[in-house]
């Protein structure tokens, strides 16, 4: 397993990779350890830098899919939300063929997403259009959404 700390406009991030797959991105990371060469983490860092600079809208990275079948369905649907757009938890449930009452389960799967930003869980909002919880905190969510669509929030 490889890890790397990077600085970003939303604070320190720790990138995790194993077996040639991006496995996690952690918020609130502090710099520690020695920077080791890892071609995948080099690419993740490059693509994140492009995203934060407003030069990238989609990520093209090999991702681990460690989660339940339902979580994987939700995470795949999150990747279909276009840059600069949002969807509600109920809309995600409906897109997956479930009743909107499954929105709480969608919210739980969204919150369990180990690869935020790349798998854009920040693009999911409340049914009334408000920002709801985010593993990295609502301020990070607001910053990411504002980066994608200035003036939205």
JSON list of C-alpha atoms in Angstrom, two decimals:
[
{"chain": "A", "resi": 1, "resn": "UNK", "atom": "CA", "xyz": [0.00, 0.00, 0.00]},
{"chain": "A", "resi": 2, "resn": "UNK", "atom": "CA", "xyz": [1.24, 3.51, -0.83]},
{"chain": "A", "resi": 3, "resn": "UNK", "atom": "CA", "xyz": [0.18, 6.79, 0.71]},
{"chain": "A", "resi": 4, "resn": "UNK", "atom": "CA", "xyz": [0.95, 10.39, -0.09]},
{"chain": "A", "resi": 5, "resn": "UNK", "atom": "CA", "xyz": [0.04, 13.70, 1.51]},
{"chain": "A", "resi": 6, "resn": "UNK", "atom": "CA", "xyz": [-0.85, 16.64, -0.69]},
{"chain": "A", "resi": 7, "resn": "UNK", "atom": "CA", "xyz": [-1.97, 20.17, 0.07]},
{"chain": "A", "resi": 8, "resn": "UNK", "atom": "CA", "xyz": [-5.11, 21.45, -1.60]},
{"chain": "A", "resi": 9, "resn": "UNK", "atom": "CA", "xyz": [-7.50, 24.41, -1.47]},
{"chain": "A", "resi": 10, "resn": "UNK", "atom": "CA", "xyz": [-9.66, 22.37, 0.94]},
{"chain": "A", "resi": 11, "resn": "UNK", "atom": "CA", "xyz": [-6.79, 21.38, 3.23]},
{"chain": "A", "resi": 12, "resn": "UNK", "atom": "CA", "xyz": [-4.41, 18.48, 3.46]},
{"chain": "A", "resi": 13, "resn": "UNK", "atom": "CA", "xyz": [-5.41, 15.26, 1.71]},
{"chain": "A", "resi": 14, "resn": "UNK", "atom": "CA", "xyz": [-3.92, 11.81, 2.15]},
{"chain": "A", "resi": 15, "resn": "UNK", "atom": "CA", "xyz": [-4.07, 9.63, -0.96]},
{"chain": "A", "resi": 16, "resn": "UNK", "atom": "CA", "xyz": [-4.05, 5.83, -0.59]},
{"chain": "A", "resi": 17, "resn": "UNK", "atom": "CA", "xyz": [-3.32, 3.29, -3.32]},
{"chain": "A", "resi": 18, "resn": "UNK", "atom": "CA", "xyz": [-2.89, -0.48, -3.42]},
{"chain": "A", "resi": 19, "resn": "UNK", "atom": "CA", "xyz": [-2.43, -2.96, -6.25]},
{"chain": "A", "resi": 20, "resn": "UNK", "atom": "CA", "xyz": [-2.53, -0.17, -8.83]},
{"chain": "A", "resi": 21, "resn": "UNK", "atom": "CA", "xyz": [-5.88, 1.21, -7.63]},
{"chain": "A", "resi": 22, "resn": "UNK", "atom": "CA", "xyz": [-6.79, 4.39, -5.77]},
{"chain": "A", "resi": 23, "resn": "UNK", "atom": "CA", "xyz": [-8.36, 3.12, -2.55]},
{"chain": "A", "resi": 24, "resn": "UNK", "atom": "CA", "xyz": [-9.06, 6.25, -0.49]},
{"chain": "A", "resi": 25, "resn": "UNK", "atom": "CA", "xyz": [-8.68, 9.98, -0.07]},
{"chain": "A", "resi": 26, "resn": "UNK", "atom": "CA", "xyz": [-8.72, 11.24, 3.52]},
{"chain": "A", "resi": 27, "resn": "UNK", "atom": "CA", "xyz": [-9.52, 14.79, 4.63]},
{"chain": "A", "resi": 28, "resn": "UNK", "atom": "CA", "xyz": [-7.72, 16.68, 7.39]},
{"chain": "A", "resi": 29, "resn": "UNK", "atom": "CA", "xyz": [-4.47, 14.89, 6.73]},
{"chain": "A", "resi": 30, "resn": "UNK", "atom": "CA", "xyz": [-1.26, 16.28, 8.12]},
{"chain": "A", "resi": 31, "resn": "UNK", "atom": "CA", "xyz": [2.07, 15.98, 6.35]},
{"chain": "A", "resi": 32, "resn": "UNK", "atom": "CA", "xyz": [4.08, 13.03, 7.58]},
{"chain": "A", "resi": 33, "resn": "UNK", "atom": "CA", "xyz": [6.33, 10.36, 6.22]},
{"chain": "A", "resi": 34, "resn": "UNK", "atom": "CA", "xyz": [8.68, 10.35, 3.29]},
{"chain": "A", "resi": 35, "resn": "UNK", "atom": "CA", "xyz": [7.41, 11.00, -0.22]},
{"chain": "A", "resi": 36, "resn": "UNK", "atom": "CA", "xyz": [7.92, 7.86, -2.27]},
{"chain": "A", "resi": 37, "resn": "UNK", "atom": "CA", "xyz": [7.68, 7.46, -5.98]},
{"chain": "A", "resi": 38, "resn": "UNK", "atom": "CA", "xyz": [4.43, 5.90, -7.09]},
{"chain": "A", "resi": 39, "resn": "UNK", "atom": "CA", "xyz": [3.22, 6.41, -10.67]},
{"chain": "A", "resi": 40, "resn": "UNK", "atom": "CA", "xyz": [-0.46, 6.06, -9.71]},
{"chain": "A", "resi": 41, "resn": "UNK", "atom": "CA", "xyz": [-0.21, 8.58, -6.87]},
{"chain": "A", "resi": 42, "resn": "UNK", "atom": "CA", "xyz": [1.71, 10.91, -9.21]},
{"chain": "A", "resi": 43, "resn": "UNK", "atom": "CA", "xyz": [-1.25, 10.72, -11.61]},
{"chain": "A", "resi": 44, "resn": "UNK", "atom": "CA", "xyz": [-3.84, 11.18, -8.84]},
{"chain": "A", "resi": 45, "resn": "UNK", "atom": "CA", "xyz": [-1.96, 14.23, -7.59]},
{"chain": "A", "resi": 46, "resn": "UNK", "atom": "CA", "xyz": [-1.71, 15.65, -11.13]},
{"chain": "A", "resi": 47, "resn": "UNK", "atom": "CA", "xyz": [-5.42, 15.17, -11.84]},
{"chain": "A", "resi": 48, "resn": "UNK", "atom": "CA", "xyz": [-6.45, 16.66, -8.50]},
{"chain": "A", "resi": 49, "resn": "UNK", "atom": "CA", "xyz": [-4.21, 19.69, -9.12]},
{"chain": "A", "resi": 50, "resn": "UNK", "atom": "CA", "xyz": [-5.86, 20.14, -12.54]},
{"chain": "A", "resi": 51, "resn": "UNK", "atom": "CA", "xyz": [-9.31, 19.84, -10.96]},
{"chain": "A", "resi": 52, "resn": "UNK", "atom": "CA", "xyz": [-8.54, 22.45, -8.29]},
{"chain": "A", "resi": 53, "resn": "UNK", "atom": "CA", "xyz": [-7.08, 24.74, -10.98]},
{"chain": "A", "resi": 54, "resn": "UNK", "atom": "CA", "xyz": [-10.35, 24.51, -12.95]},
{"chain": "A", "resi": 55, "resn": "UNK", "atom": "CA", "xyz": [-8.69, 22.60, -15.79]},
{"chain": "A", "resi": 56, "resn": "UNK", "atom": "CA", "xyz": [-10.28, 19.17, -15.22]},
{"chain": "A", "resi": 57, "resn": "UNK", "atom": "CA", "xyz": [-13.93, 18.16, -15.02]},
{"chain": "A", "resi": 58, "resn": "UNK", "atom": "CA", "xyz": [-13.66, 14.35, -14.92]},
{"chain": "A", "resi": 59, "resn": "UNK", "atom": "CA", "xyz": [-11.17, 11.96, -13.43]},
{"chain": "A", "resi": 60, "resn": "UNK", "atom": "CA", "xyz": [-9.64, 9.03, -15.28]},
{"chain": "A", "resi": 61, "resn": "UNK", "atom": "CA", "xyz": [-8.16, 6.87, -12.53]},
{"chain": "A", "resi": 62, "resn": "UNK", "atom": "CA", "xyz": [-8.32, 3.17, -11.64]},
{"chain": "A", "resi": 63, "resn": "UNK", "atom": "CA", "xyz": [-10.49, 2.95, -8.52]},
{"chain": "A", "resi": 64, "resn": "UNK", "atom": "CA", "xyz": [-10.94, 0.22, -5.93]},
{"chain": "A", "resi": 65, "resn": "UNK", "atom": "CA", "xyz": [-14.55, -0.86, -5.43]},
{"chain": "A", "resi": 66, "resn": "UNK", "atom": "CA", "xyz": [-14.46, -1.99, -1.82]},
{"chain": "A", "resi": 67, "resn": "UNK", "atom": "CA", "xyz": [-18.05, -1.74, -0.65]},
{"chain": "A", "resi": 68, "resn": "UNK", "atom": "CA", "xyz": [-21.36, -3.53, -0.62]},
{"chain": "A", "resi": 69, "resn": "UNK", "atom": "CA", "xyz": [-23.22, -4.07, -3.87]},
{"chain": "A", "resi": 70, "resn": "UNK", "atom": "CA", "xyz": [-25.60, -1.23, -2.96]},
{"chain": "A", "resi": 71, "resn": "UNK", "atom": "CA", "xyz": [-22.73, 1.13, -2.10]},
{"chain": "A", "resi": 72, "resn": "UNK", "atom": "CA", "xyz": [-21.04, 0.35, -5.41]},
{"chain": "A", "resi": 73, "resn": "UNK", "atom": "CA", "xyz": [-24.28, 1.11, -7.29]},
{"chain": "A", "resi": 74, "resn": "UNK", "atom": "CA", "xyz": [-24.56, 4.46, -5.51]},
{"chain": "A", "resi": 75, "resn": "UNK", "atom": "CA", "xyz": [-20.89, 5.33, -6.06]},
{"chain": "A", "resi": 76, "resn": "UNK", "atom": "CA", "xyz": [-21.17, 4.48, -9.77]},
{"chain": "A", "resi": 77, "resn": "UNK", "atom": "CA", "xyz": [-24.23, 6.73, -10.01]},
{"chain": "A", "resi": 78, "resn": "UNK", "atom": "CA", "xyz": [-22.35, 9.56, -8.27]},
{"chain": "A", "resi": 79, "resn": "UNK", "atom": "CA", "xyz": [-19.75, 9.40, -11.04]},
{"chain": "A", "resi": 80, "resn": "UNK", "atom": "CA", "xyz": [-22.55, 10.06, -13.53]},
{"chain": "A", "resi": 81, "resn": "UNK", "atom": "CA", "xyz": [-23.48, 13.43, -11.98]},
{"chain": "A", "resi": 82, "resn": "UNK", "atom": "CA", "xyz": [-21.92, 15.92, -14.39]},
{"chain": "A", "resi": 83, "resn": "UNK", "atom": "CA", "xyz": [-19.40, 18.52, -13.30]},
{"chain": "A", "resi": 84, "resn": "UNK", "atom": "CA", "xyz": [-21.21, 21.63, -12.09]},
{"chain": "A", "resi": 85, "resn": "UNK", "atom": "CA", "xyz": [-24.50, 19.84, -11.46]},
{"chain": "A", "resi": 86, "resn": "UNK", "atom": "CA", "xyz": [-26.10, 18.42, -8.34]},
{"chain": "A", "resi": 87, "resn": "UNK", "atom": "CA", "xyz": [-28.64, 15.71, -7.53]},
{"chain": "A", "resi": 88, "resn": "UNK", "atom": "CA", "xyz": [-30.66, 14.93, -4.42]},
{"chain": "A", "resi": 89, "resn": "UNK", "atom": "CA", "xyz": [-30.47, 11.69, -2.49]},
{"chain": "A", "resi": 90, "resn": "UNK", "atom": "CA", "xyz": [-34.00, 10.89, -3.68]},
{"chain": "A", "resi": 91, "resn": "UNK", "atom": "CA", "xyz": [-33.03, 11.52, -7.30]},
{"chain": "A", "resi": 92, "resn": "UNK", "atom": "CA", "xyz": [-30.10, 9.13, -6.95]},
{"chain": "A", "resi": 93, "resn": "UNK", "atom": "CA", "xyz": [-32.44, 6.48, -5.48]},
{"chain": "A", "resi": 94, "resn": "UNK", "atom": "CA", "xyz": [-34.89, 6.96, -8.37]},
{"chain": "A", "resi": 95, "resn": "UNK", "atom": "CA", "xyz": [-32.11, 6.76, -10.97]},
{"chain": "A", "resi": 96, "resn": "UNK", "atom": "CA", "xyz": [-31.13, 3.41, -9.46]},
{"chain": "A", "resi": 97, "resn": "UNK", "atom": "CA", "xyz": [-34.73, 2.17, -9.73]},
{"chain": "A", "resi": 98, "resn": "UNK", "atom": "CA", "xyz": [-35.62, 2.52, -6.05]},
{"chain": "A", "resi": 99, "resn": "UNK", "atom": "CA", "xyz": [-38.42, 4.45, -4.37]},
{"chain": "A", "resi": 100, "resn": "UNK", "atom": "CA", "xyz": [-37.37, 7.87, -3.09]},
{"chain": "A", "resi": 101, "resn": "UNK", "atom": "CA", "xyz": [-37.77, 6.60, 0.48]},
{"chain": "A", "resi": 102, "resn": "UNK", "atom": "CA", "xyz": [-34.49, 4.77, -0.08]},
{"chain": "A", "resi": 103, "resn": "UNK", "atom": "CA", "xyz": [-32.83, 8.21, -0.02]},
{"chain": "A", "resi": 104, "resn": "UNK", "atom": "CA", "xyz": [-31.56, 7.62, 3.55]},
{"chain": "A", "resi": 105, "resn": "UNK", "atom": "CA", "xyz": [-29.76, 4.48, 2.42]},
{"chain": "A", "resi": 106, "resn": "UNK", "atom": "CA", "xyz": [-28.34, 6.46, -0.51]},
{"chain": "A", "resi": 107, "resn": "UNK", "atom": "CA", "xyz": [-27.16, 9.05, 2.01]},
{"chain": "A", "resi": 108, "resn": "UNK", "atom": "CA", "xyz": [-25.45, 6.39, 4.10]},
{"chain": "A", "resi": 109, "resn": "UNK", "atom": "CA", "xyz": [-23.72, 4.94, 1.02]},
{"chain": "A", "resi": 110, "resn": "UNK", "atom": "CA", "xyz": [-22.75, 8.45, -0.07]},
{"chain": "A", "resi": 111, "resn": "UNK", "atom": "CA", "xyz": [-21.22, 9.08, 3.36]},
{"chain": "A", "resi": 112, "resn": "UNK", "atom": "CA", "xyz": [-19.27, 5.82, 3.18]},
{"chain": "A", "resi": 113, "resn": "UNK", "atom": "CA", "xyz": [-17.60, 6.81, -0.12]},
{"chain": "A", "resi": 114, "resn": "UNK", "atom": "CA", "xyz": [-13.85, 6.31, 0.49]},
{"chain": "A", "resi": 115, "resn": "UNK", "atom": "CA", "xyz": [-12.76, 8.32, -2.57]},
{"chain": "A", "resi": 116, "resn": "UNK", "atom": "CA", "xyz": [-14.33, 11.78, -2.26]},
{"chain": "A", "resi": 117, "resn": "UNK", "atom": "CA", "xyz": [-13.79, 14.40, -4.95]},
{"chain": "A", "resi": 118, "resn": "UNK", "atom": "CA", "xyz": [-12.91, 11.75, -7.55]},
{"chain": "A", "resi": 119, "resn": "UNK", "atom": "CA", "xyz": [-16.21, 9.99, -6.79]},
{"chain": "A", "resi": 120, "resn": "UNK", "atom": "CA", "xyz": [-18.12, 13.26, -6.43]},
{"chain": "A", "resi": 121, "resn": "UNK", "atom": "CA", "xyz": [-20.26, 12.73, -3.34]},
{"chain": "A", "resi": 122, "resn": "UNK", "atom": "CA", "xyz": [-20.11, 16.50, -2.80]},
{"chain": "A", "resi": 123, "resn": "UNK", "atom": "CA", "xyz": [-22.56, 16.89, -5.70]},
{"chain": "A", "resi": 124, "resn": "UNK", "atom": "CA", "xyz": [-25.40, 15.31, -3.70]},
{"chain": "A", "resi": 125, "resn": "UNK", "atom": "CA", "xyz": [-27.62, 17.80, -1.88]},
{"chain": "A", "resi": 126, "resn": "UNK", "atom": "CA", "xyz": [-30.87, 17.77, 0.07]},
{"chain": "A", "resi": 127, "resn": "UNK", "atom": "CA", "xyz": [-34.20, 17.54, -1.76]},
{"chain": "A", "resi": 128, "resn": "UNK", "atom": "CA", "xyz": [-34.89, 21.17, -0.85]},
{"chain": "A", "resi": 129, "resn": "UNK", "atom": "CA", "xyz": [-31.63, 22.27, -2.49]},
{"chain": "A", "resi": 130, "resn": "UNK", "atom": "CA", "xyz": [-29.70, 22.79, 0.75]},
{"chain": "A", "resi": 131, "resn": "UNK", "atom": "CA", "xyz": [-26.25, 21.52, 1.53]},
{"chain": "A", "resi": 132, "resn": "UNK", "atom": "CA", "xyz": [-26.43, 18.52, 3.78]},
{"chain": "A", "resi": 133, "resn": "UNK", "atom": "CA", "xyz": [-23.77, 16.60, 5.67]},
{"chain": "A", "resi": 134, "resn": "UNK", "atom": "CA", "xyz": [-20.45, 15.81, 4.09]},
{"chain": "A", "resi": 135, "resn": "UNK", "atom": "CA", "xyz": [-17.65, 13.64, 5.46]},
{"chain": "A", "resi": 136, "resn": "UNK", "atom": "CA", "xyz": [-15.21, 16.51, 4.93]},
{"chain": "A", "resi": 137, "resn": "UNK", "atom": "CA", "xyz": [-17.56, 19.08, 6.44]},
{"chain": "A", "resi": 138, "resn": "UNK", "atom": "CA", "xyz": [-20.14, 21.33, 4.82]},
{"chain": "A", "resi": 139, "resn": "UNK", "atom": "CA", "xyz": [-17.59, 24.12, 4.20]},
{"chain": "A", "resi": 140, "resn": "UNK", "atom": "CA", "xyz": [-15.47, 21.77, 2.05]},
{"chain": "A", "resi": 141, "resn": "UNK", "atom": "CA", "xyz": [-18.60, 20.72, 0.20]},
{"chain": "A", "resi": 142, "resn": "UNK", "atom": "CA", "xyz": [-19.49, 24.37, -0.42]},
{"chain": "A", "resi": 143, "resn": "UNK", "atom": "CA", "xyz": [-15.95, 25.07, -1.67]},
{"chain": "A", "resi": 144, "resn": "UNK", "atom": "CA", "xyz": [-16.01, 22.11, -4.07]},
{"chain": "A", "resi": 145, "resn": "UNK", "atom": "CA", "xyz": [-19.43, 23.05, -5.44]},
{"chain": "A", "resi": 146, "resn": "UNK", "atom": "CA", "xyz": [-18.38, 26.70, -5.82]},
{"chain": "A", "resi": 147, "resn": "UNK", "atom": "CA", "xyz": [-15.28, 25.56, -7.70]},
{"chain": "A", "resi": 148, "resn": "UNK", "atom": "CA", "xyz": [-17.51, 23.69, -10.15]},
{"chain": "A", "resi": 149, "resn": "UNK", "atom": "CA", "xyz": [-20.26, 26.27, -10.39]},
{"chain": "A", "resi": 150, "resn": "UNK", "atom": "CA", "xyz": [-19.31, 29.70, -9.07]},
{"chain": "A", "resi": 151, "resn": "UNK", "atom": "CA", "xyz": [-22.18, 31.49, -7.35]},
{"chain": "A", "resi": 152, "resn": "UNK", "atom": "CA", "xyz": [-24.22, 28.32, -6.80]},
{"chain": "A", "resi": 153, "resn": "UNK", "atom": "CA", "xyz": [-23.85, 28.31, -3.01]}
]
